[in-house]
GROMACS .gro file of C-alpha atoms in nm:
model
  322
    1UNK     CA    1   0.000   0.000   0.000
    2UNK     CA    2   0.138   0.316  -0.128
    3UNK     CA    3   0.038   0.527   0.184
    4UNK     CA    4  -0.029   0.472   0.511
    5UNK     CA    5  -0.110   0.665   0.823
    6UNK     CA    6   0.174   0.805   1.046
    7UNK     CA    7   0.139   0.989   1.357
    8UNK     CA    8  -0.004   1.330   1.362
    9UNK     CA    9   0.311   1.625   1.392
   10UNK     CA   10   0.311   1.896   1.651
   11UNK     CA   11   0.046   2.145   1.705
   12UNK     CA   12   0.143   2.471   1.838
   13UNK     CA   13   0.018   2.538   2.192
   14UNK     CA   14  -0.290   2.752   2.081
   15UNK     CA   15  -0.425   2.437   1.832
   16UNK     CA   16  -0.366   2.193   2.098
   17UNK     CA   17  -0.613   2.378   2.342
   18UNK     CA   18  -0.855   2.505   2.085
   19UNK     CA   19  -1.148   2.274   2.021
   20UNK     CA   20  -1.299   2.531   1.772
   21UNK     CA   21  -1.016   2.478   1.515
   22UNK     CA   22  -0.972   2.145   1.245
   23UNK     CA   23  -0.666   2.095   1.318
   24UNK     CA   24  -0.528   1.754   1.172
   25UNK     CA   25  -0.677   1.429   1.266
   26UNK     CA   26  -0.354   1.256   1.092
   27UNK     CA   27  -0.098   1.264   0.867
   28UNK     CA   28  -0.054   1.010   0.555
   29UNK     CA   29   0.276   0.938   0.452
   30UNK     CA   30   0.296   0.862   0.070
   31UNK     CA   31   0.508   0.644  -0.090
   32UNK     CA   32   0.578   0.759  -0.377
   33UNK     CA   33   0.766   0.431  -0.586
   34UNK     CA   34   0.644   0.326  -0.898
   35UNK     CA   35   0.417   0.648  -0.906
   36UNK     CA   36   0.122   0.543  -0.762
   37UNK     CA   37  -0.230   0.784  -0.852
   38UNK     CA   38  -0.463   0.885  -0.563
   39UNK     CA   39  -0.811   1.041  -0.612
   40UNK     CA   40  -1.101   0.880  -0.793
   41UNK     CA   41  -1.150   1.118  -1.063
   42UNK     CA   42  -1.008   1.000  -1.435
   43UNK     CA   43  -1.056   0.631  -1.326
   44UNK     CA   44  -0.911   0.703  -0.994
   45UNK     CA   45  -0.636   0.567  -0.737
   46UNK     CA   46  -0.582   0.438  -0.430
   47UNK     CA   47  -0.844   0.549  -0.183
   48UNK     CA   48  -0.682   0.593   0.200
   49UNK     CA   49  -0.933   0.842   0.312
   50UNK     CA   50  -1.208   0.746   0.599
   51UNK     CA   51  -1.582   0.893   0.625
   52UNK     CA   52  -1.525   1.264   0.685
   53UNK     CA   53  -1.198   1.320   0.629
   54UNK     CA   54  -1.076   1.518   0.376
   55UNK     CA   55  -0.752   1.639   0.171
   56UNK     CA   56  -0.686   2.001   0.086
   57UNK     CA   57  -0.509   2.086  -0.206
   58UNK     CA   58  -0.443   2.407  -0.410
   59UNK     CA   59  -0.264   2.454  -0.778
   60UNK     CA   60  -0.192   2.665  -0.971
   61UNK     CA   61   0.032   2.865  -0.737
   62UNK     CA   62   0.154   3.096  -0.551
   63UNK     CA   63   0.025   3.421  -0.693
   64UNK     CA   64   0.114   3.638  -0.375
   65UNK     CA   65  -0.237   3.819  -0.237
   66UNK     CA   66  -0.408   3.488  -0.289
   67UNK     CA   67  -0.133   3.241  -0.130
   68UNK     CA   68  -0.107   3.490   0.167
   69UNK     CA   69  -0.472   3.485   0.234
   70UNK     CA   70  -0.482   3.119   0.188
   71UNK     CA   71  -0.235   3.050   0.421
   72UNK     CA   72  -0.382   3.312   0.709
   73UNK     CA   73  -0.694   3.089   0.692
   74UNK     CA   74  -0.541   2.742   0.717
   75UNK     CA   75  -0.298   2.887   1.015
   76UNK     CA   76  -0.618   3.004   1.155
   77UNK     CA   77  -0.708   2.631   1.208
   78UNK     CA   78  -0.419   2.520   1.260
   79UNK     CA   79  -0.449   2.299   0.976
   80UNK     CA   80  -0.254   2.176   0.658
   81UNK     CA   81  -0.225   2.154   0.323
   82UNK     CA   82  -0.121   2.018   0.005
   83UNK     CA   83   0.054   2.253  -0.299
   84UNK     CA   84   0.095   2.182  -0.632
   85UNK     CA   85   0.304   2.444  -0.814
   86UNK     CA   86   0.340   2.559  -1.120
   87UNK     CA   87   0.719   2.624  -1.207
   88UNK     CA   88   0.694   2.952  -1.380
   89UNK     CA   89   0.503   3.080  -1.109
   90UNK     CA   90   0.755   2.953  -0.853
   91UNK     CA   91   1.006   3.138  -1.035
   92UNK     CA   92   0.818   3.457  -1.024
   93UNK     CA   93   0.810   3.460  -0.642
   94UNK     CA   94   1.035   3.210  -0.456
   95UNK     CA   95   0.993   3.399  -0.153
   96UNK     CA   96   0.667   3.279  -0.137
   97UNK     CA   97   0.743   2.908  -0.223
   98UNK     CA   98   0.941   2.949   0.099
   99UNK     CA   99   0.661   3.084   0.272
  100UNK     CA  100   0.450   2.826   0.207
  101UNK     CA  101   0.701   2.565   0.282
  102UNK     CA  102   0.767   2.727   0.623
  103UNK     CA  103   0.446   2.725   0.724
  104UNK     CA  104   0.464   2.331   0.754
  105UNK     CA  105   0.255   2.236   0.439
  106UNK     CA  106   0.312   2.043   0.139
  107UNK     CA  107   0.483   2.111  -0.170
  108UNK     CA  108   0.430   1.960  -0.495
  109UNK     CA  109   0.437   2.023  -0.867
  110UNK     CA  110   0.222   2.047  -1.132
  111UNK     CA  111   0.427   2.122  -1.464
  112UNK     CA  112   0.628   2.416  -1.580
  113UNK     CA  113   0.354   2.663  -1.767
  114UNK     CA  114  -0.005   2.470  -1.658
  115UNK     CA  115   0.023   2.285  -1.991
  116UNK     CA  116  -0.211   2.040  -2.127
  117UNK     CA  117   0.043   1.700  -2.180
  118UNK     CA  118  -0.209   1.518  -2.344
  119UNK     CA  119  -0.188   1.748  -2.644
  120UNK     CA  120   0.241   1.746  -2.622
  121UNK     CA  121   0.555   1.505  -2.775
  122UNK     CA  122   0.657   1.292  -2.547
  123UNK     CA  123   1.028   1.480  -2.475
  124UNK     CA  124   0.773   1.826  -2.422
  125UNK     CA  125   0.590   1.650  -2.215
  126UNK     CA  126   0.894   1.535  -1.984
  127UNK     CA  127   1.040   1.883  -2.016
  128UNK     CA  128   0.726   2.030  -1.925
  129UNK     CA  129   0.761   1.809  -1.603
  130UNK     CA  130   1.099   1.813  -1.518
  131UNK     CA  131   1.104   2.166  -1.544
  132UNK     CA  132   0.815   2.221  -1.327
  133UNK     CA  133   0.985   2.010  -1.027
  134UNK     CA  134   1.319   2.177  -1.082
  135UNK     CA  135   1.209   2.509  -1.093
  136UNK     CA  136   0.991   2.450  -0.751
  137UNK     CA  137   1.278   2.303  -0.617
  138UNK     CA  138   1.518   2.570  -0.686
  139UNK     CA  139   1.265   2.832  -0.574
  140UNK     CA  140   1.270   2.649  -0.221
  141UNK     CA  141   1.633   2.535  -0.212
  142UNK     CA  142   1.576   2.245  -0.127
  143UNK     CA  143   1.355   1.886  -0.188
  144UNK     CA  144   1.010   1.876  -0.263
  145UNK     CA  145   0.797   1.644  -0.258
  146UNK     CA  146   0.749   1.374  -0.537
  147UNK     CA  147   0.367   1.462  -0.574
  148UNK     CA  148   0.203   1.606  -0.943
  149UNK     CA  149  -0.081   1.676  -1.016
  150UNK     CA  150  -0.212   1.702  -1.425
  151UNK     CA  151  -0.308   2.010  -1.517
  152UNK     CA  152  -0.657   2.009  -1.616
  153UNK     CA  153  -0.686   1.676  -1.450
  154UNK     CA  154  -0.624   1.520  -1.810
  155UNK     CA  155  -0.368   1.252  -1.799
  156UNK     CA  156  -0.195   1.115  -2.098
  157UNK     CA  157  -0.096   0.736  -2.038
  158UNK     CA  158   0.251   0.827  -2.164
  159UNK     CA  159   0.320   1.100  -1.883
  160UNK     CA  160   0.186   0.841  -1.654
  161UNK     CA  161   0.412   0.617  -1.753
  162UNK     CA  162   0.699   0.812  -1.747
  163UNK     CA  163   0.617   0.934  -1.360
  164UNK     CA  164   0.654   0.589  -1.243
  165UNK     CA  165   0.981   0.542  -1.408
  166UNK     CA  166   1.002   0.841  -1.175
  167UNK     CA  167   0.867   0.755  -0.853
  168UNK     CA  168   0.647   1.046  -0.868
  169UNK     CA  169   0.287   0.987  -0.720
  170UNK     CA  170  -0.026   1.162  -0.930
  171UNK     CA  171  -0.268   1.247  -0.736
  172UNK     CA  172  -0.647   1.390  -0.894
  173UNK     CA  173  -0.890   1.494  -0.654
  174UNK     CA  174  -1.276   1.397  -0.564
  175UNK     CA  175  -1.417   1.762  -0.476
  176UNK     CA  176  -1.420   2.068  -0.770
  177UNK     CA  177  -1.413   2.365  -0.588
  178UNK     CA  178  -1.467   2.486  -0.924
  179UNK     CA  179  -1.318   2.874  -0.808
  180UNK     CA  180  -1.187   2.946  -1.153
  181UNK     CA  181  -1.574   3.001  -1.253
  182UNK     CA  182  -1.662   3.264  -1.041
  183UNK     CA  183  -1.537   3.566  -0.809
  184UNK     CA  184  -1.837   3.486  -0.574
  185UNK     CA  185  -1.687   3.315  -0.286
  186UNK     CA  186  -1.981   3.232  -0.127
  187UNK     CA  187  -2.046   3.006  -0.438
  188UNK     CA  188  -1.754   2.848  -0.444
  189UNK     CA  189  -1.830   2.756  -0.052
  190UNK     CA  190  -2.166   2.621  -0.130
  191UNK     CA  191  -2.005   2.379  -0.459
  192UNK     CA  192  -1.773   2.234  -0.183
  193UNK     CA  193  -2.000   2.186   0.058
  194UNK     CA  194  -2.291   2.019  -0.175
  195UNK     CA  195  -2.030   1.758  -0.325
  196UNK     CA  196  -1.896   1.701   0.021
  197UNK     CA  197  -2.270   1.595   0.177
  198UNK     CA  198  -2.261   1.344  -0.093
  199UNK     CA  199  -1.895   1.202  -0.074
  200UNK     CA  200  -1.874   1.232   0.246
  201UNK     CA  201  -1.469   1.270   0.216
  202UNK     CA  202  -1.250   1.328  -0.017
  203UNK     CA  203  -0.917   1.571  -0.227
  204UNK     CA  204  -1.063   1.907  -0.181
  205UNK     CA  205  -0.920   2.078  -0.543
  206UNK     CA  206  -0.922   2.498  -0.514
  207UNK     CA  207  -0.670   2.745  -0.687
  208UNK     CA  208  -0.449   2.973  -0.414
  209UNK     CA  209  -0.417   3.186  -0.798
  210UNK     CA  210  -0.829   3.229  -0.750
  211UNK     CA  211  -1.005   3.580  -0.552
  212UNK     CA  212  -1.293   3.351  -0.474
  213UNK     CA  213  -1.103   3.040  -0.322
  214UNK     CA  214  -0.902   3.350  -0.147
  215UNK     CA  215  -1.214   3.512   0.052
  216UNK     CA  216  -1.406   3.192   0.086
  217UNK     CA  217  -1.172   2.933   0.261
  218UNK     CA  218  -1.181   3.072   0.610
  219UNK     CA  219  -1.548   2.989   0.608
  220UNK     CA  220  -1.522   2.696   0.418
  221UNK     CA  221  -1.299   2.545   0.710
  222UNK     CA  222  -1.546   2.693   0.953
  223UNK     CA  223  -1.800   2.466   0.827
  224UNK     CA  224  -1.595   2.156   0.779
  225UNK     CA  225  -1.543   2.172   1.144
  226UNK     CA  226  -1.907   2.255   1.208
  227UNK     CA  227  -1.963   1.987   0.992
  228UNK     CA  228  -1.707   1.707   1.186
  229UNK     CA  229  -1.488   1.695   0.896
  230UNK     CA  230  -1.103   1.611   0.944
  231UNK     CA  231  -0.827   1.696   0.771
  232UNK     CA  232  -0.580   1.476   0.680
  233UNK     CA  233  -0.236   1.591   0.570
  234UNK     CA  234  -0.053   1.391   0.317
  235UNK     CA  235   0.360   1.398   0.391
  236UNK     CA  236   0.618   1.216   0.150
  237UNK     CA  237   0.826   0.952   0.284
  238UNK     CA  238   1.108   1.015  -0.035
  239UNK     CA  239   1.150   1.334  -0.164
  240UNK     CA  240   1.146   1.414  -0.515
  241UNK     CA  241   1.485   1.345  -0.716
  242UNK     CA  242   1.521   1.651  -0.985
  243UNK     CA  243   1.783   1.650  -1.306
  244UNK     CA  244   2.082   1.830  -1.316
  245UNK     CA  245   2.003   2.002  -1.665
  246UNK     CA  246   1.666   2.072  -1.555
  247UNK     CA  247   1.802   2.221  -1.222
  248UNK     CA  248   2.055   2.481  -1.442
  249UNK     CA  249   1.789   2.590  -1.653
  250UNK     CA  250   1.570   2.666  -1.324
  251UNK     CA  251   1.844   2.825  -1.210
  252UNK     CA  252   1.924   3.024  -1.498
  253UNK     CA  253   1.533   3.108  -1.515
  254UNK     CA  254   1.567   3.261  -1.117
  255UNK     CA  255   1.838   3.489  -1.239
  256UNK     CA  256   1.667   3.666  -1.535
  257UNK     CA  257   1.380   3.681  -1.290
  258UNK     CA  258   1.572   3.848  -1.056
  259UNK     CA  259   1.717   4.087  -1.294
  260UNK     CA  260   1.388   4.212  -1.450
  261UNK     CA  261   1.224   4.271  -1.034
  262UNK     CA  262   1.604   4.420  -1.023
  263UNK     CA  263   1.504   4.670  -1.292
  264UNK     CA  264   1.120   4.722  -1.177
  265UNK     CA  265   1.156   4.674  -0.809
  266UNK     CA  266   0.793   4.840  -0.782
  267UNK     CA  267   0.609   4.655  -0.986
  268UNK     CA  268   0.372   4.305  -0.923
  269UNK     CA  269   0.591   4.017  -0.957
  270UNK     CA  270   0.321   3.877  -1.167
  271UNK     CA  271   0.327   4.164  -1.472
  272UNK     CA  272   0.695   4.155  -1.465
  273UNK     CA  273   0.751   3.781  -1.513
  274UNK     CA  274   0.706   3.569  -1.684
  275UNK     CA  275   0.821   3.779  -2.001
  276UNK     CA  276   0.649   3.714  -2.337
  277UNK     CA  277   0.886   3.582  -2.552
  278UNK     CA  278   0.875   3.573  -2.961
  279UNK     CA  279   0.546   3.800  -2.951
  280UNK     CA  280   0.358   3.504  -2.768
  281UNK     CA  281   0.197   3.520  -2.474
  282UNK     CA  282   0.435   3.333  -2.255
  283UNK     CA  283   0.335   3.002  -2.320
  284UNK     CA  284   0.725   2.926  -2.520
  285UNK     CA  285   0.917   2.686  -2.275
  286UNK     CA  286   1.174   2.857  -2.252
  287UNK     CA  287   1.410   2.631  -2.415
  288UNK     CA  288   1.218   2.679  -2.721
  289UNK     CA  289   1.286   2.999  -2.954
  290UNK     CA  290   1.018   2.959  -3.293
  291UNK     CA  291   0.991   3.194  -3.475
  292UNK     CA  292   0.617   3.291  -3.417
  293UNK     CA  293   0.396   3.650  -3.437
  294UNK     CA  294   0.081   3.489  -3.227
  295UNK     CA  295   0.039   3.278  -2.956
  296UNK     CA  296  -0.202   3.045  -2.816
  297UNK     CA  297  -0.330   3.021  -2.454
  298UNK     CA  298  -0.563   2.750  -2.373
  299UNK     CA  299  -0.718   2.772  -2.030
  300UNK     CA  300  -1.015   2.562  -1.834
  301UNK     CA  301  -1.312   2.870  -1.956
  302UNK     CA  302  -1.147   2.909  -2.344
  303UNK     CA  303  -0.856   3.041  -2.538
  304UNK     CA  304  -0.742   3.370  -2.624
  305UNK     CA  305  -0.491   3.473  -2.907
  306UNK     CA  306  -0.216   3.704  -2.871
  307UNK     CA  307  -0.106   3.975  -3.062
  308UNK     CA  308   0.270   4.059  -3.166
  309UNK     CA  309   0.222   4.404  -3.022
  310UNK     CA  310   0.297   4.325  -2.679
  311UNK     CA  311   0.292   4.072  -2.434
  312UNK     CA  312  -0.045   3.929  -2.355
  313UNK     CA  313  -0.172   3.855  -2.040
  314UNK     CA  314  -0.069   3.552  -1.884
  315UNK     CA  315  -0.277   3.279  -1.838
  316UNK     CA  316  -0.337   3.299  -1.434
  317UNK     CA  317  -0.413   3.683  -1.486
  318UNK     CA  318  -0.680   3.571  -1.761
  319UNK     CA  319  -0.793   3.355  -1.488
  320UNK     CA  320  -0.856   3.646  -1.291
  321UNK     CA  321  -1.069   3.850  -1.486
  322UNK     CA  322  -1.476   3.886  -1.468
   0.00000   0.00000   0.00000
């Protein structure tokens, strides 16, 4: 069995005394050989979850308001949770991938720029992996755990494949917050809490990138607890192994970062990187140099094309608008 329960970690004195707060029940440890997939959406996984206890999980990340306020609500019940990263936006802000680590919660992956694998080579599809672990990694300085998640939840077999050769764990969820259609966090509170009277537990998916997950999780965890949910908090018993080449280009990645907040030291991390490249709107891996005057951006509500003009806005900022 891939994952099994091991004993809860410290609570700080104010969570030990508080009975209003989730708290943890327990903590899984996942083993992560041969790249085992948890969750029972896409045909599903291993299922180590008991009635009422759930998993909480947020991608897309960290886009700094969001994160922060996301974090303030799961310190408020002293509770943890799960983070699956996307590289670029690591890169833009490793301050906060440190933040997030410090703060005693997971940290995972989930690709390089949020693309769709199914739709990629084979060798774009492992860059677009590696990439995203490295660059996570090299935010944090140091190991993360060897946890991805798909974006979109759409697997190809191949990528699946190649995380077991891997020992990297997939893990889809069993609760859409679905935050990424609407700014209305009440909404998003009442979609969690209808699927949850239903499944009773499960991976809680929501988007620290989202407004609505943002000022709707403090109340969200209010009711789990009102509710006699737990929370379980999944730990790693290996970290993940990342590639040298993949590491330098990470590393290579942080520097030009640094050197464009160098040059706008006032501006939002998140209009200053990542740069357009080519006239595209970001979406080049940034090993990749074609010669192009549009680009592409697929996202979960549509696409948008981007004019040569100027650099578009990225795909988590498109996420953000009405």
């Amino acid at each position: 069995m891939p994952a099994h329960a091991a004993e809860a970690g410290p609570q700080v004195a104010s969570c030990a005394t508080n009975p209003d707060v989730l708290g943890m029940s327990r903590m899984v440890e996942v083993d992560a050989a041969g790249g085992p997939l948890f969750g029972r959406v896409n045909n599903g996984g291993y299922d180590f979850l008991h009635d009422g206890e759930v998993v909480l999980t947020f991608d897309d990340g960290p886009l700094r308001p969001h994160t922060l306020a996301v974090l303030k609500a799961l310190d408020a019940h002293c509770t943890k949770a799960t983070f699956f990263m996307v590289g670029r936006m690591a890169v833009a802000d490793p301050e906060m991938v440190q933040e997030v680590a410090s703060r005693g919660h997971t940290v995972g992956a989930h690709t390089w720029s949020h693309a769709k694998l199914q739709g990629l080579s084979s060798d774009k599809a492992k860059d677009e992996i590696e990439l995203g672990f490295s660059a996570v990694a090299q935010a944090l300085h140091g190991p993360i755990a060897p946890f991805f998640r798909f974006p979109y939840l759409r697997p190809s077999q191949a990528a699946m494949d190649y995380l077991k050769t891997r020992d990297i764990a997939s893990f889809t969820i069993d609760v859409d917050s679905r935050d990424f259609r609407t700014r209305d966090g009440d909404a998003v509170k009442r979609t969690v809490l209808a699927q949850l009277a239903g499944a009773r537990k499960g991976i809680l998916l929501f988007h620290d990138i989202q407004p609505s997950t943002a000022h709707a999780l403090a109340g969200i965890l209010d009711e789990l607890k009102q509710r006699g949910f737990k929370v379980v908090h999944l730990v790693p018993k290996q970290t993940a192994t990342t590639l040298p080449e993949y590491n330098a280009q990470a590393d290579r990645l942080i520097a030009q970062r640094r050197a464009v907040a160098a040059k706008e030291p006032l501006a939002s991390r998140s209009l200053t990187w990542p740069q357009a490249g080519g006239g595209s709107a970001g979406e080049v891996l940034p090993w990749a140099h074609p010669a192009v005057k549009t680009g592409t951006n697929s996202q979960q509500t549509g696409s948008t094309t981007a004019s040569n003009k100027g650099p578009s806005v990225p795909w988590y900022k498109q996420w953000l608008m009405p």
